[in-house]
Amino acid sequence: MIVNAELDIAAESQESVEMLSGGEMIARALEDEGVEFIFGYPGGAVLHIYDALFKAASVPHVLVRHEQAATHAADGYARATGKPGVVLVTSGPGATNAVTGIATAYMDSIPMVVLSGQVQSHLIGEDAFQETDMLGISRPIVKHSFQVRHASQLPLVIKKAFHIAASGRPGPVVIDIPKDITRPDERFPYEYPQSVTLRSYSPAVRGHSGQIRKAAKLLLSAKRPIIYSGGGVILGEGSDLLRELARHLNFPVTNTLMGLGAYPGSDRQFLGMLGMHGFYEANMAMHHSDVILAVGARFDDRVTNTVAKFCPGAKIIHIDVDPAAISKTVTADIPIVGPVRAVLTDLLEAIRSAQGNDESATEAVSLDPWWKQIEEWRASHGLWTGRRFGESDYIKPQEVIQSLYRITEGNAFVTSDVGQHQMFAAQYYKFDEPRRWINSGGLGTMGFGLPAAMGVKLAFPEDDVACVTGEGSIQMNIQELSTCLQYNTPVKIINLRNNYLGMVKQWQDMQYEGRYAMSTYEDSLPDFMKLVESYGHVGIEVKDKNQLDAKMAEAFALKDRLVFLDVFVDPMEHVYPMHVAPNGSMKDMWLSKNERS
Amino acid sequence: MRRIISILLENEPGALSRVVGLFSQRGYNIETLNVAATEDATLSRLTLTTNGDDRHIEQITKHLNRLVDVVKLVDLTEGAHVERDLMLIKVRADSTQREEIKRTTDIFRGQIVDVGPRVYTIQLAGTTDKLDSFVSAIPEADILEVVRSGVAGIARGEKVLRP
Ligand SMILES: Cc1cc2nc3c(=O)[nH]c(=O)nc-3n(C[C@H](O)[C@H](O)[C@H](O)COP(=O)(O)OP(=O)(O)OC[C@H]3O[C@@H](n4cnc5c(N)ncnc54)[C@H](O)[C@@H]3O)c2cc1C
Ligand SMILES: Cc1ncc(C[n+]2csc(CCOP(=O)(O)OP(=O)(O)O)c2C)c(N)n1
Ligand SMILES: [Mg+2]
């Protein structure tokens, strides 16, 4: 019915508008949407679309070597630029290969539009060749999804998909497109909508002013406040306002793994990351705080440790654009639903007006004891105020990240895979700007790092892009070395080579008496030097710690080459601090193999 | 506590599966579910009952609201409302039982809608409690089949749920 109505309207104005096939509409709509790159892989169900893209030659397409990598590359692009990543895959195996990447984007609220081919409409449900119920498979891991029923719906559906993916709490949107919809011999009027409104979807645009005034009052009365900010500040482009607020109030700030860079890592008020592998001073300050301002953070279990023991003395203000994120695990005292920019703007104003003209001096004074306490925590166990890891003949993984930081002067985009290397990168690379630290936090997807780095490098060809990885993770999408050659994305792969699935091994050391069940590869690792050379890239091995900086510099000096820096690190190293679990609170941490908080 | 959540849903393919999927995905249970078109062809109305404390229900309604296909929803149990469940029940009714069953049906203001040589099919509408009482008033061995629509509900008074 709806389709017919749209067709009637379209028919009336037929003379004035262009007639395009479904495939051509897709190519045009992506262009009209301002898409810079499509990451994808062809197959039967999307060949009409590929042909239309080929003929239009408007939006560059990146041919990955596995559809999972297409989603991660689009995701990396989205995290670095803030614009939705775009993926095109065929039906069946193409679509299912994309699933891990869609779930990765979903968990971290990353805007993405995935176009998946589908068998012809009349074959749906018949177990046709390469048919899979993509809407069904992806349902729990998308923000929304569409199946196109008629070619004339394409412009509106695509517009809606981009709107939904990028607004409110961002997320991936799937558009499933049966092959007949894109056939070249049937043309329909094309007009790309300027904007779209959906009666059933209207994300909050302002926070509640009464709640914001209450929050301002509570913040000004705090003796031991802390700002706990997360990925939402980056997604919502709120970093500048967060900085202004924190400095105005002289409050300490901690970031989640997803929030790193939202507040400058090298700033005095920054306490480092919090949570399971968070900084001692950050976790201690959280636990002992009296007021927590949570901004765009979702009280994840990697942060809170045991919820019942979470920050017993703290009143919690929680700002989030998604009402469902508020009071989901930890109950908020003052919930504020709204986008971070609008809410922080209003909050700053409410604070300033509550302070009147001359209060700020007295406020700063009252925080002195709190800062003194924080400085003591920092001096005793802070990761950046002394060497907190031992010496050995091996290169320590932490030293590799410190070297990376020095050589890139803190300005690189750093992607990572999942494991110990990810935590070391998060702890030791001080991110001063948002969108520079790109990792899979919510799903923890090994194999994310290299394709994500590719997406970032395509968006920022002039910048240094490093992928911090492990010999386990890199092998999950190593085939993308080939894509990197084809599209000239000279990223630097920093392999923290510990010869173990290190994060798994660490848990086995701590909880399974060192029984390394399936966390070693024995002698089966490839010769990475030969491997990367055969892919047409440069390999550099580092075993001597005195050579670390020089080799690191050498890698980055090779501006137009992809370099795989294979750094042999201490295989026995663990990531610390580490929350004591189960039943621990935020302040309960292992600080080294034999030292507890 | 038992809650009746009533939802206006876009009449789009897959919309219902998103609602149902949400419940299994997040570990909430659905006790009854009723869905049908409304006077507006673009909308369906869905009523479901579930159990949980306030916190739990708040999470459920927040997550439902997050679904793009959900236009509006209301927790009917928060205010005065009318709720109806429709039951069709087939019972054994031979000559010795017929009178008794008819009497019980009348007491509950049900109707016998189909008569066979050895069975009656009875239609009964009412609250869940009323239908439950009817079922327990019939000897268990005589109940052959029970079909219930699940609760449909609407707020009392002037309150309406519209897009
Ligand atoms: C091996 C491993 C170890 C980990 N250890 C840690 C750890 O020690 N510490 C840690 O912090 N994490 C850790 N994580 C990551 C963890 O699993 C979570 O991904 C992370 O804590 C979530 O970060 P976040 O709370 O910032 O939320 P995100 O997932 O970034 O979510 C963003 C929130 O902001 C909201 N939002 C989005 N846009 C806006 C907007 N415009 N305005 C307002 N709100 C908005 C969203 O609704 C959402 O609630 C680890 C992960 C792995 C794989
Ligand atoms: C796809 C996937 N499978 C399994 C895991 C579980 N896992 C988390 S970390 C890890 C080990 C990673 O090893 P490596 O990449 O060498 O990094 P390291 O911890 O040694 O630095 C594993 C197996 C995961 N996160 N993702
Ligand atoms: Mg390893």
PDB file of C-alpha atoms in Angstrom, chain A residues 18 50 84 141 205 225 246 263 350 387 408 438 492 567:
ATOM      1  CA  GLU A  18      15.634  11.391 -13.456  1.00  0.00           C
ATOM      2  CA  TYR A  50      28.644  -3.219  -8.583  1.00  0.00           C
ATOM      3  CA  PRO A  84      29.070   6.692   9.040  1.00  0.00           C
ATOM      4  CA  ILE A 141      23.133  -6.364  16.694  1.00  0.00           C
ATOM      5  CA  VAL A 205      17.938  17.098  21.687  1.00  0.00           C
ATOM      6  CA  PRO A 225      34.105  14.969  42.877  1.00  0.00           C
ATOM      7  CA  ALA A 246      36.555  20.155  34.074  1.00  0.00           C
ATOM      8  CA  TYR A 263      40.054  14.610  27.900  1.00  0.00           C
ATOM      9  CA  ALA A 350      23.771  26.569  35.127  1.00  0.00           C
ATOM     10  CA  ARG A 387      58.298   2.811  36.369  1.00  0.00           C
ATOM     11  CA  THR A 408      55.039   9.708  16.979  1.00  0.00           C
ATOM     12  CA  ILE A 438      40.476   3.244  17.914  1.00  0.00           C
ATOM     13  CA  LYS A 492      52.638   0.722  10.849  1.00  0.00           C
ATOM     14  CA  VAL A 567      58.888  -6.613  18.677  1.00  0.00           C
TER      15      VAL A 567
END
